mmCIF file of C-alpha atoms and ligand atoms in Angstrom:
data_model
loop_
_atom_site.group_PDB
_atom_site.id
_atom_site.type_symbol
_atom_site.label_atom_id
_atom_site.label_comp_id
_atom_site.label_asym_id
_atom_site.label_seq_id
_atom_site.Cartn_x
_atom_site.Cartn_y
_atom_site.Cartn_z
ATOM 1 C CA MET A 476 -46.579 7.578 214.289
ATOM 2 C CA ALA A 477 -49.202 10.199 213.376
ATOM 3 C CA LEU A 478 -49.814 10.639 209.677
ATOM 4 C CA VAL A 479 -50.775 13.906 208.028
ATOM 5 C CA GLU A 480 -53.888 13.732 205.870
ATOM 6 C CA HIS A 481 -52.233 13.133 202.489
ATOM 7 C CA GLU A 482 -50.115 10.308 203.957
ATOM 8 C CA ARG A 483 -53.159 8.252 204.894
ATOM 9 C CA SER A 484 -53.347 6.458 201.575
ATOM 10 C CA LEU A 485 -49.616 5.720 201.188
ATOM 11 C CA ALA A 486 -48.080 2.289 201.636
ATOM 12 C CA VAL A 487 -44.524 0.970 201.334
ATOM 13 C CA VAL A 488 -42.998 -2.474 201.899
ATOM 14 C CA VAL A 489 -39.270 -3.127 201.403
ATOM 15 C CA HIS A 490 -37.350 -6.408 201.694
ATOM 16 C CA GLY A 491 -33.685 -7.313 201.807
ATOM 17 C CA GLY A 492 -33.895 -10.965 200.765
ATOM 18 C CA ALA A 493 -35.181 -14.293 202.042
ATOM 19 C CA GLY A 494 -32.936 -17.165 203.083
ATOM 20 C CA ARG A 495 -30.581 -18.015 205.896
ATOM 21 C CA VAL A 496 -28.722 -14.977 207.211
ATOM 22 C CA ASP A 497 -25.749 -14.659 209.581
ATOM 23 C CA PRO A 498 -27.303 -13.453 212.889
ATOM 24 C CA ALA A 499 -24.353 -11.079 213.355
ATOM 25 C CA THR A 500 -25.769 -9.026 210.451
ATOM 26 C CA TRP A 501 -29.445 -8.994 211.538
ATOM 27 C CA ASP A 502 -29.350 -5.580 213.224
ATOM 28 C CA ASP A 503 -27.630 -3.941 210.266
ATOM 29 C CA ARG A 504 -29.936 -5.555 207.732
ATOM 30 C CA VAL A 505 -33.078 -4.506 209.564
ATOM 31 C CA ALA A 506 -31.738 -0.963 210.024
ATOM 32 C CA ALA A 507 -30.987 -0.775 206.286
ATOM 33 C CA VAL A 508 -34.433 -1.922 205.130
ATOM 34 C CA VAL A 509 -36.021 0.519 207.592
ATOM 35 C CA ARG A 510 -33.892 3.360 206.149
ATOM 36 C CA ALA A 511 -34.840 2.350 202.601
ATOM 37 C CA ARG A 512 -38.529 2.217 203.574
ATOM 38 C CA ASP A 513 -38.318 5.656 205.185
ATOM 39 C CA ALA A 514 -36.515 7.107 202.171
ATOM 40 C CA ALA A 515 -39.286 5.825 199.898
ATOM 41 C CA TRP A 516 -41.904 7.188 202.300
ATOM 42 C CA SER A 517 -40.402 10.674 202.414
ATOM 43 C CA ARG A 518 -40.200 10.750 198.616
ATOM 44 C CA LEU A 519 -43.911 9.860 198.505
ATOM 45 C CA ALA A 520 -44.796 12.409 201.173
ATOM 46 C CA SER A 521 -43.172 15.092 199.045
ATOM 47 C CA GLY A 522 -45.170 14.088 195.963
ATOM 48 C CA ALA A 523 -43.015 11.475 194.197
ATOM 49 C CA SER A 524 -44.736 8.686 192.269
ATOM 50 C CA ALA A 525 -44.907 5.086 193.479
ATOM 51 C CA LEU A 526 -42.379 4.162 190.780
ATOM 52 C CA GLU A 527 -39.876 6.836 191.880
ATOM 53 C CA ALA A 528 -40.248 5.800 195.523
ATOM 54 C CA ALA A 529 -39.772 2.090 194.761
ATOM 55 C CA VAL A 530 -36.619 2.869 192.745
ATOM 56 C CA GLU A 531 -35.321 5.040 195.595
ATOM 57 C CA ALA A 532 -35.671 2.208 198.141
ATOM 58 C CA VAL A 533 -33.995 -0.340 195.864
ATOM 59 C CA ARG A 534 -31.179 2.027 194.864
ATOM 60 C CA ARG A 535 -30.294 2.563 198.519
ATOM 61 C CA LEU A 536 -30.081 -1.152 199.162
ATOM 62 C CA GLU A 537 -28.017 -1.673 195.987
ATOM 63 C CA ASP A 538 -25.510 0.785 197.468
ATOM 64 C CA ASP A 539 -25.347 -1.149 200.740
ATOM 65 C CA PRO A 540 -22.685 -3.894 200.483
ATOM 66 C CA LEU A 541 -24.620 -6.123 202.897
ATOM 67 C CA PHE A 542 -27.192 -6.936 200.229
ATOM 68 C CA ASN A 543 -26.972 -9.130 197.150
ATOM 69 C CA ALA A 544 -27.605 -6.284 194.687
ATOM 70 C CA GLY A 545 -25.341 -3.667 193.125
ATOM 71 C CA VAL A 546 -22.159 -3.476 195.223
ATOM 72 C CA GLY A 547 -22.046 -6.697 197.280
ATOM 73 C CA ALA A 548 -23.861 -8.858 194.730
ATOM 74 C CA ALA A 549 -23.379 -12.641 194.733
ATOM 75 C CA LEU A 550 -20.545 -13.924 192.516
ATOM 76 C CA ASN A 551 -21.080 -16.399 189.706
ATOM 77 C CA ARG A 552 -19.088 -19.527 188.904
ATOM 78 C CA GLU A 553 -16.239 -17.489 187.454
ATOM 79 C CA GLY A 554 -16.114 -15.112 190.404
ATOM 80 C CA PHE A 555 -17.753 -11.977 189.058
ATOM 81 C CA ALA A 556 -21.175 -10.385 189.511
ATOM 82 C CA GLU A 557 -23.934 -10.437 186.904
ATOM 83 C CA LEU A 558 -26.799 -8.204 187.926
ATOM 84 C CA ASP A 559 -30.536 -8.342 187.226
ATOM 85 C CA ALA A 560 -33.111 -5.662 188.071
ATOM 86 C CA ALA A 561 -36.698 -4.801 187.188
ATOM 87 C CA VAL A 562 -39.303 -2.104 187.737
ATOM 88 C CA MET A 563 -43.013 -2.122 187.006
ATOM 89 C CA ASP A 564 -45.597 0.633 187.057
ATOM 90 C CA GLY A 565 -49.144 -0.684 187.498
ATOM 91 C CA GLU A 566 -50.756 2.329 185.801
ATOM 92 C CA GLU A 567 -49.691 1.641 182.245
ATOM 93 C CA ARG A 568 -48.524 -1.901 183.039
ATOM 94 C CA ALA A 569 -45.117 -0.501 182.031
ATOM 95 C CA PHE A 570 -42.180 -2.828 182.692
ATOM 96 C CA GLY A 571 -38.425 -2.431 182.345
ATOM 97 C CA ALA A 572 -35.661 -4.857 183.238
ATOM 98 C CA VAL A 573 -32.020 -5.704 182.720
ATOM 99 C CA ALA A 574 -30.317 -9.080 183.053
ATOM 100 C CA ALA A 575 -26.722 -10.289 183.441
ATOM 101 C CA VAL A 576 -25.214 -6.790 183.486
ATOM 102 C CA ARG A 577 -21.596 -6.652 184.687
ATOM 103 C CA ASP A 578 -20.649 -3.003 184.807
ATOM 104 C CA VAL A 579 -23.487 -0.938 186.333
ATOM 105 C CA ARG A 580 -23.543 -0.014 190.026
ATOM 106 C CA ASN A 581 -27.278 0.677 190.163
ATOM 107 C CA PRO A 582 -29.036 -1.674 187.749
ATOM 108 C CA VAL A 583 -32.451 -0.514 189.027
ATOM 109 C CA GLU A 584 -31.762 2.871 187.405
ATOM 110 C CA LEU A 585 -30.977 1.124 184.146
ATOM 111 C CA ALA A 586 -34.191 -0.923 184.444
ATOM 112 C CA LEU A 587 -36.067 2.372 184.815
ATOM 113 C CA GLU A 588 -34.473 3.621 181.585
ATOM 114 C CA VAL A 589 -35.590 0.431 179.855
ATOM 115 C CA LEU A 590 -39.142 1.019 181.136
ATOM 116 C CA ARG A 591 -39.004 4.482 179.547
ATOM 117 C CA SER A 592 -37.846 3.000 176.226
ATOM 118 C CA GLU A 593 -39.708 0.839 173.700
ATOM 119 C CA HIS A 594 -38.175 -2.305 175.258
ATOM 120 C CA VAL A 595 -39.052 -4.532 178.185
ATOM 121 C CA LEU A 596 -35.808 -6.420 178.881
ATOM 122 C CA LEU A 597 -32.201 -5.852 177.807
ATOM 123 C CA ALA A 598 -29.407 -8.299 178.645
ATOM 124 C CA GLY A 599 -25.633 -8.439 178.955
ATOM 125 C CA GLU A 600 -23.463 -6.380 176.638
ATOM 126 C CA GLY A 601 -26.496 -4.799 174.924
ATOM 127 C CA ALA A 602 -27.819 -3.568 178.263
ATOM 128 C CA SER A 603 -24.410 -2.051 179.043
ATOM 129 C CA ARG A 604 -24.343 -0.218 175.706
ATOM 130 C CA PHE A 605 -27.851 1.063 176.345
ATOM 131 C CA ALA A 606 -26.680 2.329 179.753
ATOM 132 C CA ARG A 607 -23.961 4.421 178.090
ATOM 133 C CA GLU A 608 -26.511 5.821 175.601
ATOM 134 C CA ARG A 609 -28.650 6.882 178.557
ATOM 135 C CA GLY A 610 -25.743 8.503 180.384
ATOM 136 C CA ILE A 611 -25.257 5.784 183.009
ATOM 137 C CA PRO A 612 -21.481 5.397 183.418
ATOM 138 C CA ALA A 613 -19.661 2.063 183.355
ATOM 139 C CA CYS A 614 -18.115 0.855 186.583
ATOM 140 C CA ASP A 615 -15.175 -1.490 186.936
ATOM 141 C CA PRO A 616 -16.757 -4.933 187.604
ATOM 142 C CA ARG A 617 -14.267 -5.324 190.482
ATOM 143 C CA GLU A 618 -16.004 -2.426 192.296
ATOM 144 C CA LEU A 619 -19.053 -4.677 192.731
ATOM 145 C CA VAL A 620 -17.091 -7.435 194.488
ATOM 146 C CA THR A 621 -16.949 -7.398 198.296
ATOM 147 C CA GLU A 622 -14.782 -9.537 200.548
ATOM 148 C CA ARG A 623 -17.929 -10.938 202.168
ATOM 149 C CA GLN A 624 -19.213 -12.231 198.802
ATOM 150 C CA ARG A 625 -15.779 -13.547 197.878
ATOM 151 C CA GLU A 626 -15.832 -15.608 201.066
ATOM 152 C CA ARG A 627 -19.361 -16.880 200.352
ATOM 153 C CA TRP A 628 -18.247 -17.819 196.873
ATOM 154 C CA ARG A 629 -15.159 -19.705 198.168
ATOM 155 C CA ARG A 630 -17.365 -21.635 200.574
ATOM 156 C CA ALA A 631 -19.860 -22.471 197.829
ATOM 157 C CA ARG A 632 -16.998 -23.651 195.586
ATOM 158 C CA ARG A 633 -15.844 -25.944 198.409
ATOM 159 C CA GLY A 634 -19.370 -27.356 198.584
ATOM 160 C CA GLU A 635 -20.087 -25.793 201.985
ATOM 161 C CA ALA A 636 -23.566 -24.451 202.658
ATOM 162 C CA ALA A 637 -23.384 -20.752 201.862
ATOM 163 C CA GLU A 638 -25.714 -18.056 203.125
ATOM 164 C CA ARG A 639 -28.209 -17.369 200.355
ATOM 165 C CA SER A 640 -30.066 -14.120 200.742
ATOM 166 C CA GLY A 641 -29.935 -10.425 200.119
ATOM 167 C CA THR A 642 -31.898 -9.735 196.930
ATOM 168 C CA VAL A 643 -33.754 -6.458 197.458
ATOM 169 C CA GLY A 644 -37.219 -5.240 196.512
ATOM 170 C CA ALA A 645 -39.891 -2.641 197.179
ATOM 171 C CA VAL A 646 -43.625 -2.258 196.547
ATOM 172 C CA VAL A 647 -45.367 1.101 196.837
ATOM 173 C CA LEU A 648 -48.799 2.753 196.661
ATOM 174 C CA ASP A 649 -48.697 6.527 196.180
ATOM 175 C CA ALA A 650 -51.153 9.320 197.029
ATOM 176 C CA ALA A 651 -52.638 9.190 193.517
ATOM 177 C CA GLY A 652 -53.398 5.479 193.931
ATOM 178 C CA ARG A 653 -50.596 4.342 191.608
ATOM 179 C CA LEU A 654 -48.883 1.029 192.341
ATOM 180 C CA ALA A 655 -45.284 0.093 191.564
ATOM 181 C CA ALA A 656 -42.732 -2.625 192.297
ATOM 182 C CA ALA A 657 -38.951 -2.816 191.901
ATOM 183 C CA SER A 658 -36.263 -5.395 192.580
ATOM 184 C CA SER A 659 -32.528 -5.960 192.126
ATOM 185 C CA THR A 660 -30.266 -8.987 192.592
ATOM 186 C CA GLY A 661 -26.937 -10.623 191.878
ATOM 187 C CA GLY A 662 -28.782 -13.953 191.628
ATOM 188 C CA MET A 663 -27.553 -17.115 193.337
ATOM 189 C CA VAL A 664 -24.011 -17.535 194.625
ATOM 190 C CA ASP A 665 -21.826 -19.613 192.255
ATOM 191 C CA GLN A 666 -24.507 -19.550 189.549
ATOM 192 C CA ARG A 667 -23.650 -20.557 185.993
ATOM 193 C CA VAL A 668 -22.412 -17.646 183.869
ATOM 194 C CA GLY A 669 -25.414 -16.192 182.064
ATOM 195 C CA ARG A 670 -27.939 -17.744 184.456
ATOM 196 C CA VAL A 671 -30.904 -15.420 185.019
ATOM 197 C CA GLY A 672 -33.543 -16.023 187.689
ATOM 198 C CA ASP A 673 -37.011 -14.625 188.268
ATOM 199 C CA THR A 674 -36.112 -11.031 189.149
ATOM 200 C CA PRO A 675 -36.114 -9.449 185.647
ATOM 201 C CA LEU A 676 -39.044 -11.501 184.326
ATOM 202 C CA PRO A 677 -42.415 -9.738 184.348
ATOM 203 C CA GLY A 678 -44.893 -11.486 186.637
ATOM 204 C CA ALA A 679 -42.187 -13.704 188.143
ATOM 205 C CA GLY A 680 -39.952 -11.439 190.265
ATOM 206 C CA VAL A 681 -41.959 -8.226 189.899
ATOM 207 C CA TYR A 682 -45.558 -7.360 189.030
ATOM 208 C CA ALA A 683 -47.928 -4.401 189.461
ATOM 209 C CA GLU A 684 -51.448 -3.914 188.175
ATOM 210 C CA ALA A 685 -53.612 -0.819 188.625
ATOM 211 C CA GLY A 686 -56.640 -1.360 190.849
ATOM 212 C CA LEU A 687 -55.235 -4.594 192.295
ATOM 213 C CA GLY A 688 -51.739 -4.505 193.790
ATOM 214 C CA ALA A 689 -47.981 -4.726 193.412
ATOM 215 C CA ALA A 690 -45.708 -7.586 194.483
ATOM 216 C CA THR A 691 -42.073 -8.609 194.344
ATOM 217 C CA ALA A 692 -40.376 -11.898 195.157
ATOM 218 C CA THR A 693 -37.112 -13.266 196.489
ATOM 219 C CA GLY A 694 -35.886 -16.823 196.680
ATOM 220 C CA HIS A 695 -34.860 -19.643 194.362
ATOM 221 C CA GLY A 696 -35.649 -17.894 191.091
ATOM 222 C CA GLU A 697 -36.279 -20.883 188.853
ATOM 223 C CA TYR A 698 -39.284 -21.861 190.968
ATOM 224 C CA PHE A 699 -40.605 -18.307 191.293
ATOM 225 C CA ALA A 700 -40.357 -17.943 187.520
ATOM 226 C CA ARG A 701 -42.257 -21.145 186.829
ATOM 227 C CA ALA A 702 -44.936 -20.177 189.359
ATOM 228 C CA LEU A 703 -45.155 -16.581 188.007
ATOM 229 C CA ALA A 704 -45.192 -15.856 191.709
ATOM 230 C CA SER A 705 -45.588 -12.053 191.776
ATOM 231 C CA TRP A 706 -48.362 -12.121 189.184
ATOM 232 C CA ARG A 707 -50.055 -14.967 191.058
ATOM 233 C CA ALA A 708 -50.019 -13.016 194.330
ATOM 234 C CA VAL A 709 -51.450 -9.855 192.737
ATOM 235 C CA LEU A 710 -54.147 -11.695 190.789
ATOM 236 C CA ALA A 711 -55.127 -13.608 193.941
ATOM 237 C CA LEU A 712 -56.229 -10.250 195.411
ATOM 238 C CA ARG A 713 -59.413 -10.645 193.359
ATOM 239 C CA GLU A 714 -60.586 -13.307 195.820
ATOM 240 C CA ARG A 715 -58.234 -13.123 198.768
ATOM 241 C CA ASP A 716 -57.021 -10.602 201.287
ATOM 242 C CA PRO A 717 -53.341 -9.586 200.993
ATOM 243 C CA ASP A 718 -52.005 -12.043 203.614
ATOM 244 C CA GLU A 719 -53.761 -14.939 201.947
ATOM 245 C CA ALA A 720 -52.686 -13.760 198.489
ATOM 246 C CA VAL A 721 -48.958 -13.879 199.289
ATOM 247 C CA ARG A 722 -49.311 -17.235 201.015
ATOM 248 C CA HIS A 723 -51.256 -18.594 198.066
ATOM 249 C CA ALA A 724 -48.419 -17.660 195.678
ATOM 250 C CA LEU A 725 -45.708 -19.025 198.007
ATOM 251 C CA ASN A 726 -47.645 -22.297 198.337
ATOM 252 C CA GLU A 727 -47.510 -22.677 194.585
ATOM 253 C CA VAL A 728 -43.742 -22.000 194.599
ATOM 254 C CA GLU A 729 -43.318 -24.570 197.374
ATOM 255 C CA ARG A 730 -45.421 -27.112 195.479
ATOM 256 C CA LEU A 731 -42.925 -26.789 192.618
ATOM 257 C CA GLY A 732 -40.026 -27.256 195.056
ATOM 258 C CA GLY A 733 -38.839 -23.712 195.814
ATOM 259 C CA ARG A 734 -38.633 -21.466 198.856
ATOM 260 C CA GLY A 735 -38.354 -17.734 199.435
ATOM 261 C CA GLY A 736 -40.526 -14.729 200.211
ATOM 262 C CA LEU A 737 -42.943 -12.196 198.768
ATOM 263 C CA ILE A 738 -43.984 -8.657 199.675
ATOM 264 C CA LEU A 739 -47.185 -7.004 198.487
ATOM 265 C CA VAL A 740 -49.260 -3.854 198.715
ATOM 266 C CA ASP A 741 -52.835 -3.692 197.451
ATOM 267 C CA ALA A 742 -54.792 -0.834 195.875
ATOM 268 C CA ARG A 743 -56.371 0.005 199.268
ATOM 269 C CA GLY A 744 -52.988 0.418 200.925
ATOM 270 C CA ARG A 745 -53.006 -2.880 202.789
ATOM 271 C CA THR A 746 -49.560 -4.475 203.104
ATOM 272 C CA ALA A 747 -48.518 -8.110 203.373
ATOM 273 C CA TRP A 748 -45.462 -10.324 203.275
ATOM 274 C CA ALA A 749 -44.662 -13.958 203.866
ATOM 275 C CA LYS A 750 -41.651 -16.248 203.740
ATOM 276 C CA THR A 751 -40.951 -19.968 203.593
ATOM 277 C CA THR A 752 -37.291 -19.534 204.619
ATOM 278 C CA PRO A 753 -35.940 -19.028 208.156
ATOM 279 C CA GLU A 754 -35.269 -15.322 207.595
ATOM 280 C CA MET A 755 -36.336 -12.419 205.423
ATOM 281 C CA SER A 756 -35.554 -8.803 206.283
ATOM 282 C CA VAL A 757 -38.646 -6.684 205.687
ATOM 283 C CA ALA A 758 -39.918 -3.235 206.691
ATOM 284 C CA TRP A 759 -43.390 -1.860 206.060
ATOM 285 C CA ARG A 760 -45.370 1.292 206.635
ATOM 286 C CA SER A 761 -48.969 2.290 205.845
ATOM 287 C CA ALA A 762 -51.983 3.869 207.546
ATOM 288 C CA GLU A 763 -52.308 0.524 209.383
ATOM 289 C CA GLY A 764 -48.934 0.997 211.074
ATOM 290 C CA GLU A 765 -45.256 0.292 210.591
ATOM 291 C CA GLY A 766 -42.744 -2.345 211.547
ATOM 292 C CA ALA A 767 -39.752 -4.413 210.582
ATOM 293 C CA GLN A 768 -38.767 -8.037 210.977
ATOM 294 C CA ILE A 769 -36.101 -10.540 209.964
ATOM 295 C CA GLY A 770 -36.838 -13.833 211.717
ATOM 296 C CA ASP A 771 -40.153 -14.836 213.222
ATOM 297 C CA GLU A 772 -40.297 -12.139 215.886
ATOM 298 C CA ALA A 773 -41.349 -8.543 215.213
ATOM 299 C CA TRP A 774 -38.262 -6.325 215.380
ATOM 300 C CA VAL A 775 -39.590 -2.863 216.089
HETATM 301 N N1 LIG B 1542 -34.553 -14.652 193.129
HETATM 302 C C1 LIG B 1542 -33.142 -14.419 192.918
HETATM 303 C C2 LIG B 1542 -32.661 -15.270 191.777
HETATM 304 O O1 LIG B 1542 -33.051 -16.420 191.698
HETATM 305 C C3 LIG B 1542 -32.298 -14.710 194.123
HETATM 306 C C4 LIG B 1542 -32.854 -14.282 195.469
HETATM 307 O O2 LIG B 1542 -33.945 -13.734 195.562
HETATM 308 O O3 LIG B 1542 -32.164 -14.516 196.492
HETATM 309 O O4 LIG B 1542 -31.879 -14.816 190.995
#
């Protein structure tokens, strides 16, 4: 697709989770990440910052019940959703995150409020109170629960292999050269109450650094946290090209025993992603081109 001059330096990558996904949902998942990518792109094209565009993409996927974020999040051991989200702006190295929140439909918006505050991470009840202070209304926790996740949860409780995927994330480079990353998740199905993975930890689930790049991760969070996977991918850009940088970080996660995926954009607008799971829904667009994928074959 032809780009107008000021779009030449823009780049967006969006993912909808790595794991094993029911093939009956592939079309819908790919269509949703493409829509989220395009929404972020049009915000950028009309002058929004990388941070605003990344939040836009993630908010849209939080609202889509197919994904493990916001409405449709995975259920924990007691059958309710506890949500984590994070945003990072590479310019000021500003970071905001929330963890284990039970009553917010769009935790990425709350993470953005945390970024604008003096804090970095707010959890649980305190994060909910902060949401009210910032004018973000409480939702009934039951509004976050979908029949699809209830079924996944029942299967996990019975010890059957459950589909594990659907965390969402976005990385963006804007026309002013600013880099940002955002992510949102309900964590792992049937997780212990209070368990928090990599998503809201700076450098683990989300990282952005001016002049280098922005990355966000999905997968078994404990391993991504210990590998500081997003930070590792961005820092690797000092010596590696973007494809090698994401693979380098995923190799480290795999060495520790974990699997998942990473998306990345660098300061020159080059995009990359990689996965060590069978599927990961991803959509990208930059001056180099655009596309979307879920398995190993290019989708569009
Ligand atoms: N990384 C998330 C977590 O461990 C889950 C995922 O990406 O699927 O909470």
